[in-house]
Coordinates of N, CA and C in Angstrom, one line a residue:
M1 N 1.6 30.4 -8.7 CA 2.0 29.0 -8.8 C 2.3 28.7 -10.3
S2 N 3.4 28.1 -10.5 CA 3.8 27.8 -11.9 C 3.0 26.7 -12.6
D3 N 2.9 26.8 -13.9 CA 2.1 25.8 -14.7 C 2.9 24.5 -14.6
I4 N 2.1 23.4 -14.5 CA 2.6 22.1 -14.4 C 2.3 21.3 -15.7
H5 N 3.3 20.8 -16.3 CA 3.2 20.0 -17.5 C 3.1 18.5 -17.1
F6 N 2.0 17.9 -17.3 CA 1.8 16.5 -16.8 C 2.7 15.5 -17.5
R7 N 3.0 15.7 -18.8 CA 3.8 14.7 -19.5 C 5.2 14.7 -18.9
E8 N 5.7 15.9 -18.6 CA 7.1 16.1 -18.0 C 7.1 15.5 -16.6
L9 N 6.0 15.8 -15.8 CA 5.9 15.3 -14.5 C 5.9 13.8 -14.4
K10 N 5.1 13.2 -15.3 CA 5.1 11.7 -15.4 C 6.5 11.1 -15.7
K11 N 7.3 11.8 -16.5 CA 8.6 11.3 -16.8 C 9.5 11.4 -15.6
E12 N 9.3 12.5 -14.8 CA 10.1 12.6 -13.6 C 9.8 11.5 -12.6
L13 N 8.6 11.1 -12.6 CA 8.1 10.1 -11.6 C 8.1 8.6 -12.0
K14 N 8.6 8.4 -13.2 CA 8.5 7.1 -13.9 C 9.2 6.0 -13.1
D15 N 10.3 6.3 -12.3 CA 11.0 5.3 -11.6 C 10.4 5.0 -10.2
I16 N 9.4 5.7 -9.8 CA 8.7 5.5 -8.5 C 7.6 4.5 -8.7
E17 N 7.7 3.3 -8.0 CA 6.7 2.3 -8.1 C 5.4 2.7 -7.6
K18 N 4.3 2.5 -8.3 CA 3.0 3.0 -8.0 C 2.5 2.3 -6.7
L19 N 1.9 3.1 -5.9 CA 1.2 2.5 -4.7 C -0.1 2.0 -5.0
S20 N -0.4 0.8 -4.6 CA -1.7 0.2 -4.9 C -2.1 -0.8 -3.8
K21 N -3.2 -1.4 -3.8 CA -3.6 -2.4 -2.8 C -2.7 -3.6 -2.8
D22 N -2.2 -3.9 -4.0 CA -1.3 -5.1 -4.2 C 0.2 -4.7 -3.9
N23 N 0.5 -3.4 -3.9 CA 1.8 -2.9 -3.5 C 1.6 -1.8 -2.5
L24 N 1.4 -2.2 -1.2 CA 1.1 -1.2 -0.2 C 2.2 -0.9 0.7
D25 N 3.4 -0.7 0.1 CA 4.6 -0.3 0.9 C 4.6 1.2 1.0
I26 N 3.8 1.7 1.9 CA 3.6 3.2 2.0 C 4.9 3.9 2.4
K27 N 5.7 3.2 3.3 CA 7.0 3.8 3.8 C 7.9 4.1 2.6
T28 N 8.1 3.0 1.8 CA 9.0 3.1 0.6 C 8.5 4.2 -0.4
W29 N 7.2 4.1 -0.6 CA 6.6 5.1 -1.6 C 6.8 6.5 -1.1
C30 N 6.6 6.8 0.2 CA 6.8 8.1 0.7 C 8.3 8.5 0.7
S31 N 9.2 7.5 1.0 CA 10.6 7.8 0.9 C 11.1 8.2 -0.5
D32 N 10.5 7.5 -1.5 CA 10.9 7.7 -2.9 C 10.4 9.1 -3.3
L33 N 9.2 9.5 -2.8 CA 8.7 10.9 -3.2 C 9.5 12.0 -2.4
E34 N 9.9 11.7 -1.2 CA 10.7 12.6 -0.5 C 12.0 12.9 -1.2
L35 N 12.6 11.8 -1.7 CA 13.9 11.9 -2.4 C 13.7 12.7 -3.7
W36 N 12.6 12.5 -4.4 CA 12.2 13.3 -5.6 C 12.1 14.8 -5.3
V37 N 11.4 15.1 -4.2 CA 11.2 16.4 -3.7 C 12.5 17.1 -3.4
E38 N 13.4 16.4 -2.7 CA 14.7 16.9 -2.3 C 15.6 17.1 -3.5
L39 N 15.7 16.1 -4.3 CA 16.7 16.3 -5.5 C 16.2 17.3 -6.5
G40 N 14.9 17.4 -6.7 CA 14.3 18.4 -7.6 C 14.0 19.7 -7.0
E41 N 14.3 19.9 -5.7 CA 14.0 21.1 -5.0 C 12.6 21.6 -5.2
V42 N 11.7 20.6 -5.1 CA 10.3 20.9 -5.4 C 9.6 21.6 -4.2
T43 N 9.0 22.7 -4.4 CA 8.3 23.4 -3.3 C 6.9 23.7 -3.6
D44 N 6.5 23.5 -4.8 CA 5.1 23.7 -5.2 C 4.2 22.6 -4.6
E45 N 3.3 23.1 -3.7 CA 2.4 22.1 -3.0 C 1.5 21.4 -4.0
R46 N 1.0 22.0 -5.0 CA 0.1 21.4 -6.0 C 0.9 20.3 -6.7
K47 N 2.1 20.6 -7.1 CA 3.0 19.6 -7.8 C 3.2 18.4 -7.0
I48 N 3.5 18.6 -5.7 CA 3.7 17.4 -4.8 C 2.5 16.6 -4.7
F49 N 1.3 17.3 -4.5 CA 0.0 16.6 -4.4 C -0.2 15.8 -5.7
L50 N 0.0 16.4 -6.8 CA -0.3 15.7 -8.1 C 0.7 14.5 -8.3
A51 N 1.9 14.7 -7.8 CA 2.9 13.5 -7.8 C 2.4 12.4 -7.0
C52 N 1.8 12.6 -5.8 CA 1.2 11.6 -5.0 C 0.0 10.9 -5.7
V53 N -0.8 11.6 -6.5 CA -1.9 11.1 -7.2 C -1.4 10.2 -8.4
L54 N -0.4 10.7 -9.1 CA 0.1 10.1 -10.3 C 0.9 8.8 -9.9
T55 N 1.5 8.7 -8.7 CA 2.3 7.6 -8.3 C 1.4 6.6 -7.5
S56 N 0.1 6.7 -7.6 CA -0.8 5.8 -6.9 C -1.9 5.4 -7.9
T57 N -2.6 4.3 -7.5 CA -3.6 3.8 -8.4 C -4.7 3.1 -7.5
G58 N -5.9 3.0 -8.0 CA -7.0 2.3 -7.3 C -7.4 3.0 -6.0
E59 N -7.6 2.2 -5.0 CA -8.1 2.7 -3.7 C -7.1 3.7 -3.1
P60 N -5.8 3.5 -3.1 CA -4.9 4.5 -2.5 C -5.0 5.9 -3.2
R61 N -5.1 5.9 -4.5 CA -5.3 7.2 -5.2 C -6.6 7.8 -4.8
Q62 N -7.7 7.1 -4.7 CA -9.0 7.6 -4.3 C -8.9 8.3 -2.9
I63 N -8.1 7.6 -2.0 CA -8.0 8.2 -0.6 C -7.3 9.5 -0.7
I64 N -6.2 9.6 -1.5 CA -5.4 10.8 -1.6 C -6.3 11.9 -2.2
Q65 N -7.1 11.6 -3.2 CA -7.9 12.6 -3.9 C -9.0 13.1 -2.9
E66 N -9.6 12.2 -2.2 CA -10.7 12.5 -1.2 C -10.1 13.4 -0.1
L67 N -8.9 13.1 0.3 CA -8.2 13.9 1.4 C -8.1 15.4 0.9
G68 N -7.7 15.6 -0.3 CA -7.6 16.9 -0.9 C -9.0 17.6 -0.9
N69 N -10.0 16.9 -1.4 CA -11.3 17.4 -1.4 C -11.9 17.7 -0.1
Q70 N -11.6 16.8 0.9 CA -12.2 17.0 2.3 C -11.5 18.2 2.9
I71 N -10.2 18.4 2.8 CA -9.6 19.6 3.4 C -10.1 20.9 2.8
N72 N -10.3 20.9 1.5 CA -10.8 22.2 0.9 C -12.2 22.4 1.2
T73 N -13.0 21.4 1.4 CA -14.4 21.5 1.8 C -14.5 22.1 3.2
N74 N -13.6 21.6 4.1 CA -13.6 22.1 5.5 C -13.1 23.5 5.5
D75 N -12.1 23.9 4.7 CA -11.6 25.2 4.7 C -12.6 26.2 4.2
S76 N -13.4 25.8 3.2 CA -14.4 26.7 2.6 C -15.5 27.0 3.6
S77 N -15.9 26.0 4.4 CA -17.0 26.1 5.3 C -16.5 27.1 6.4
I78 N -15.3 27.0 6.8 CA -14.7 27.9 7.8 C -14.7 29.4 7.3
D79 N -14.3 29.5 6.0 CA -14.3 30.8 5.4 C -15.7 31.5 5.4
N80 N -16.7 30.7 5.1 CA -18.0 31.2 5.0 C -18.6 31.6 6.3
D81 N -18.1 31.1 7.4 CA -18.5 31.5 8.7 C -17.9 32.8 9.2
E82 N -16.8 33.1 8.6 CA -16.1 34.3 9.0 C -16.8 35.6 8.6
E83 N -16.9 36.6 9.5 CA -17.6 37.8 9.3 C -17.1 38.6 8.1
D84 N -15.8 38.5 7.9 CA -15.2 39.3 6.8 C -14.9 38.5 5.6
S85 N -15.7 37.4 5.4 CA -15.5 36.6 4.2 C -15.9 37.3 2.9
S86 N -16.7 38.3 3.0 CA -17.1 39.0 1.8 C -16.2 40.2 1.5
S87 N -15.0 40.2 2.1 CA -14.1 41.4 1.9 C -13.4 41.3 0.6
G88 N -13.5 40.1 -0.1 CA -12.8 40.0 -1.4 C -11.4 39.5 -1.2
S89 N -11.0 39.0 -0.1 CA -9.6 38.5 0.1 C -9.4 37.3 -0.8
E90 N -8.2 37.1 -1.3 CA -7.8 36.0 -2.2 C -7.8 34.7 -1.4
S91 N -7.6 34.7 -0.1 CA -7.4 33.5 0.7 C -8.6 32.6 0.6
S92 N -9.8 33.1 0.5 CA -11.0 32.3 0.4 C -11.1 31.5 -0.9
S93 N -10.5 31.9 -1.9 CA -10.6 31.2 -3.2 C -9.3 30.4 -3.5
E94 N -8.3 30.4 -2.6 CA -7.1 29.6 -2.8 C -7.4 28.2 -2.4
K95 N -6.8 27.3 -3.2 CA -7.0 25.9 -2.9 C -5.8 25.4 -2.1
Y96 N -6.1 24.6 -1.0 CA -5.0 24.1 -0.2 C -4.8 22.6 -0.6
Y97 N -3.5 22.3 -0.7 CA -3.1 20.9 -1.0 C -2.5 20.2 0.2
P98 N -2.9 19.0 0.6 CA -2.3 18.3 1.7 C -0.8 18.0 1.4
S99 N 0.0 18.1 2.5 CA 1.4 17.8 2.3 C 1.6 16.3 2.2
L100 N 2.8 15.9 1.7 CA 3.2 14.5 1.6 C 3.0 13.8 2.9
Q101 N 3.4 14.4 4.0 CA 3.3 13.8 5.3 C 1.8 13.6 5.7
E102 N 1.0 14.6 5.4 CA -0.4 14.4 5.7 C -1.0 13.3 4.9
I103 N -0.6 13.2 3.7 CA -1.1 12.1 2.8 C -0.7 10.7 3.4
T104 N 0.6 10.7 3.7 CA 1.2 9.4 4.3 C 0.5 9.0 5.5
N105 N 0.2 10.0 6.4 CA -0.5 9.7 7.7 C -1.9 9.1 7.4
A106 N -2.6 9.7 6.5 CA -3.9 9.3 6.1 C -3.9 7.9 5.6
L107 N -3.0 7.6 4.7 CA -2.9 6.2 4.2 C -2.6 5.2 5.2
E108 N -1.6 5.5 6.1 CA -1.2 4.6 7.2 C -2.4 4.4 8.2
E109 N -3.1 5.4 8.4 CA -4.3 5.3 9.3 C -5.4 4.4 8.7
F110 N -5.6 4.6 7.4 CA -6.7 3.9 6.7 C -6.3 2.4 6.7
Y111 N -5.0 2.1 6.3 CA -4.6 0.7 6.1 C -4.1 0.1 7.4
G112 N -3.9 0.8 8.5 CA -3.5 0.3 9.7 C -2.0 -0.1 9.7
T113 N -1.2 0.5 8.8 CA 0.2 0.2 8.7 C 1.1 0.8 9.8
K114 N 0.5 1.6 10.7 CA 1.2 2.1 11.8 C 1.4 1.1 12.9
E115 N 0.8 -0.1 12.7 CA 1.0 -1.1 13.7 C 2.5 -1.4 13.9
D116 N 2.8 -1.9 15.1 CA 4.2 -2.3 15.4 C 4.7 -3.3 14.5
Q117 N 5.8 -3.1 13.8 CA 6.3 -4.0 12.8 C 6.8 -5.3 13.4
N118 N 7.3 -5.3 14.6 CA 7.7 -6.5 15.2 C 6.5 -7.4 15.5
N119 N 5.5 -6.8 16.0 CA 4.2 -7.6 16.3 C 3.6 -8.1 15.0
L120 N 3.7 -7.3 13.9 CA 3.1 -7.8 12.6 C 3.9 -9.0 12.1
L121 N 5.2 -9.0 12.3 CA 6.1 -10.1 11.8 C 5.8 -11.3 12.6
R122 N 5.7 -11.1 13.9 CA 5.4 -12.3 14.8 C 4.1 -12.9 14.5
E123 N 3.1 -12.0 14.3 CA 1.7 -12.5 13.9 C 1.7 -13.3 12.6
L124 N 2.5 -12.8 11.6 CA 2.5 -13.5 10.4 C 3.2 -14.9 10.5
R125 N 4.3 -14.9 11.3 CA 5.0 -16.2 11.4 C 4.2 -17.2 12.3
S126 N 3.3 -16.7 13.1 CA 2.5 -17.6 13.9 C 1.2 -18.0 13.3
L127 N 0.9 -17.5 12.1 CA -0.3 -17.7 11.4 C -0.3 -19.2 10.8
K128 N -1.3 -19.9 11.1 CA -1.4 -21.3 10.6 C -2.8 -21.5 9.9
I129 N -2.8 -22.2 8.8 CA -4.0 -22.6 8.2 C -4.8 -23.5 9.0
K130 N -6.1 -23.3 9.1 CA -7.0 -24.2 9.9 C -7.3 -25.4 9.0
R131 N -7.6 -26.5 9.7 CA -8.1 -27.7 9.0 C -9.4 -27.4 8.3
N132 N -9.5 -27.8 7.0 CA -10.6 -27.6 6.2 C -10.8 -26.1 5.7
E133 N -9.8 -25.3 6.0 CA -9.8 -23.9 5.5 C -9.3 -23.9 4.1
R134 N -10.0 -23.2 3.2 CA -9.5 -23.0 1.9 C -8.2 -22.2 1.8
V135 N -7.3 -22.7 1.0 CA -6.0 -22.0 0.8 C -6.2 -20.6 0.3
K136 N -7.1 -20.4 -0.6 CA -7.4 -19.1 -1.1 C -7.8 -18.1 0.0
D137 N -8.6 -18.5 0.9 CA -9.0 -17.7 2.0 C -7.9 -17.4 3.0
F138 N -7.1 -18.4 3.2 CA -5.9 -18.3 4.1 C -4.9 -17.3 3.5
N139 N -4.7 -17.4 2.2 CA -3.7 -16.6 1.5 C -4.1 -15.1 1.6
V140 N -5.4 -14.8 1.7 CA -5.8 -13.4 1.9 C -5.3 -12.9 3.2
K141 N -5.4 -13.7 4.2 CA -5.0 -13.3 5.6 C -3.4 -13.1 5.6
F142 N -2.8 -14.1 5.0 CA -1.3 -14.1 5.0 C -0.8 -12.9 4.2
K143 N -1.4 -12.6 3.0 CA -1.0 -11.5 2.2 C -1.3 -10.1 2.8
T144 N -2.4 -10.1 3.5 CA -2.8 -8.8 4.2 C -1.7 -8.4 5.3
L145 N -1.3 -9.4 6.0 CA -0.2 -9.1 7.0 C 1.1 -8.8 6.3
Y146 N 1.4 -9.5 5.3 CA 2.7 -9.3 4.6 C 2.7 -7.9 4.0
L147 N 1.6 -7.4 3.4 CA 1.6 -6.1 2.8 C 1.7 -5.0 3.8
K148 N 1.4 -5.3 5.0 CA 1.5 -4.2 6.1 C 2.9 -4.0 6.5
L149 N 3.8 -5.0 6.2 CA 5.2 -4.9 6.6 C 6.0 -3.9 5.8
E150 N 6.9 -3.2 6.4 CA 7.8 -2.3 5.7 C 8.7 -3.1 4.8
K151 N 9.3 -2.5 3.8 CA 10.2 -3.2 2.9 C 11.3 -4.0 3.6
K152 N 11.9 -3.4 4.5 CA 13.1 -4.1 5.2 C 12.6 -5.3 6.0
R153 N 11.3 -5.2 6.5 CA 10.8 -6.4 7.3 C 10.3 -7.5 6.3
K154 N 9.9 -7.1 5.1 CA 9.5 -8.1 4.2 C 10.6 -9.1 3.8
R155 N 11.9 -8.5 3.9 CA 13.0 -9.3 3.5 C 13.2 -10.5 4.5
H156 N 12.6 -10.4 5.7 CA 12.7 -11.4 6.7 C 11.7 -12.5 6.5
V157 N 10.8 -12.3 5.6 CA 9.8 -13.3 5.3 C 10.2 -14.1 4.1
S158 N 10.2 -15.4 4.3 CA 10.6 -16.3 3.1 C 9.5 -17.3 2.9
V159 N 9.7 -18.1 1.8 CA 8.8 -19.2 1.5 C 8.7 -20.2 2.6
L160 N 9.7 -20.3 3.4 CA 9.7 -21.3 4.5 C 8.7 -20.9 5.5
D161 N 8.5 -19.6 5.7 CA 7.4 -19.1 6.7 C 6.1 -19.5 6.1
Y162 N 5.9 -19.4 4.8 CA 4.6 -19.8 4.2 C 4.4 -21.3 4.3
V163 N 5.5 -22.0 4.1 CA 5.4 -23.5 4.2 C 5.0 -23.9 5.6
D164 N 5.6 -23.3 6.6 CA 5.2 -23.6 8.0 C 3.7 -23.3 8.2
A165 N 3.3 -22.3 7.6 CA 1.9 -21.8 7.8 C 0.9 -22.8 7.2
L166 N 1.3 -23.6 6.2 CA 0.5 -24.5 5.5 C 0.5 -25.9 6.0
E167 N 1.2 -26.1 7.1 CA 1.5 -27.5 7.6 C 0.2 -28.3 7.8
N168 N -0.9 -27.7 8.2 CA -2.1 -28.4 8.5 C -2.9 -28.9 7.3
N169 N -2.4 -28.4 6.1 CA -3.0 -28.9 4.9 C -1.9 -29.6 4.1
Q170 N -1.7 -30.8 4.3 CA -0.6 -31.6 3.8 C -0.6 -31.6 2.2
E171 N -1.7 -31.6 1.6 CA -1.8 -31.7 0.1 C -1.3 -30.4 -0.5
A172 N -1.6 -29.3 0.1 CA -1.1 -28.0 -0.4 C 0.3 -27.8 0.0
W173 N 0.7 -28.3 1.2 CA 2.0 -28.1 1.8 C 3.1 -28.8 1.0
K174 N 2.8 -30.0 0.6 CA 3.8 -30.9 0.0 C 4.5 -30.3 -1.2
P175 N 3.8 -29.8 -2.3 CA 4.5 -29.3 -3.5 C 5.3 -28.0 -3.2
V176 N 4.8 -27.3 -2.3 CA 5.5 -26.0 -1.9 C 6.7 -26.3 -1.1
A177 N 6.6 -27.2 -0.2 CA 7.8 -27.6 0.7 C 8.9 -28.2 -0.1
L178 N 8.6 -29.0 -1.2 CA 9.6 -29.7 -1.9 C 10.3 -29.0 -3.0
D179 N 9.9 -27.7 -3.2 CA 10.5 -26.9 -4.3 C 11.3 -25.8 -3.6
D180 N 12.6 -25.8 -3.8 CA 13.5 -24.8 -3.2 C 13.6 -23.5 -3.9
D181 N 13.1 -23.5 -5.1 CA 13.3 -22.3 -6.0 C 12.0 -21.4 -6.1
L182 N 11.1 -21.6 -5.2 CA 9.8 -20.8 -5.3 C 9.9 -19.4 -4.7
T183 N 9.2 -18.5 -5.4 CA 9.0 -17.2 -4.8 C 7.7 -17.3 -4.0
L184 N 7.4 -16.3 -3.1 CA 6.2 -16.3 -2.4 C 5.0 -16.3 -3.3
S185 N 5.0 -15.4 -4.3 CA 3.9 -15.3 -5.3 C 3.6 -16.7 -5.9
K186 N 4.7 -17.4 -6.4 CA 4.5 -18.7 -7.0 C 4.0 -19.7 -6.0
A187 N 4.5 -19.6 -4.8 CA 4.0 -20.6 -3.8 C 2.5 -20.4 -3.5
Y188 N 2.0 -19.1 -3.5 CA 0.6 -18.9 -3.3 C -0.2 -19.6 -4.4
Q189 N 0.3 -19.4 -5.6 CA -0.5 -20.0 -6.8 C -0.5 -21.5 -6.8
I190 N 0.6 -22.1 -6.5 CA 0.7 -23.6 -6.5 C -0.2 -24.1 -5.4
A191 N -0.1 -23.6 -4.2 CA -0.9 -24.1 -3.1 C -2.4 -23.9 -3.4
E192 N -2.8 -22.8 -3.9 CA -4.2 -22.6 -4.3 C -4.7 -23.6 -5.3
K193 N -3.8 -23.8 -6.3 CA -4.2 -24.7 -7.4 C -4.4 -26.2 -6.9
V194 N -3.4 -26.6 -6.0 CA -3.5 -28.0 -5.5 C -4.8 -28.1 -4.6
D195 N -5.1 -27.0 -3.8 CA -6.3 -27.1 -3.0 C -7.6 -27.1 -3.8
R196 N -7.6 -26.3 -4.9 CA -8.7 -26.2 -5.8 C -9.0 -27.6 -6.4
L197 N -7.9 -28.3 -6.9 CA -8.1 -29.6 -7.5 C -8.5 -30.6 -6.5
Q198 N -8.0 -30.5 -5.3 CA -8.3 -31.4 -4.2 C -9.8 -31.3 -3.9
N199 N -10.3 -30.1 -3.8 CA -11.7 -29.9 -3.5 C -12.7 -30.4 -4.6
R200 N -12.2 -30.3 -5.8 CA -13.0 -30.8 -6.9 C -13.2 -32.3 -6.9
S201 N -12.1 -33.0 -6.5 CA -12.1 -34.4 -6.5 C -12.9 -35.0 -5.3
T202 N -13.2 -34.2 -4.3 CA -13.9 -34.7 -3.1 C -15.4 -34.5 -3.2

């Protein structure tokens, strides 16, 4: 296995957006890495695994690292049970690295992003804030569903969907509904601020 220079590897991966809990677009992340593998003709399993680690942060990175550790722990226990494990073969000391597909499957299973995308989109659009529910709590539910959507599905979600979801809270709904130039992120912030001020005054 060839030596891997981390500084050079980081430069190669600089255009790939890091996977995180706030940016949980696993499909796009995987697709970007597959393109990097194909264009660079990368075959080194360790390099691909390290690329997955370097292009992730927080909990997703921890899941990837634990997957690698778990696989190697399982492999070593199997080797120890084999009768010929003391034969000095190199295979027992070799480290196995999970493939990009195995890593993607593990992430999707952990975060539940294998759910049907059409159902997720319908669920998000039918989501409504309950009366007396704090906007901050509601936003967690809305964002969770939104982050599970693939990139192409996210394009179908607009501020208008969020406006409809806030209809039962007129105070938070009004400033968001009357501004045509808002992004979803800005709409979240405005609605939470209005709700926070409203609760302070009551």
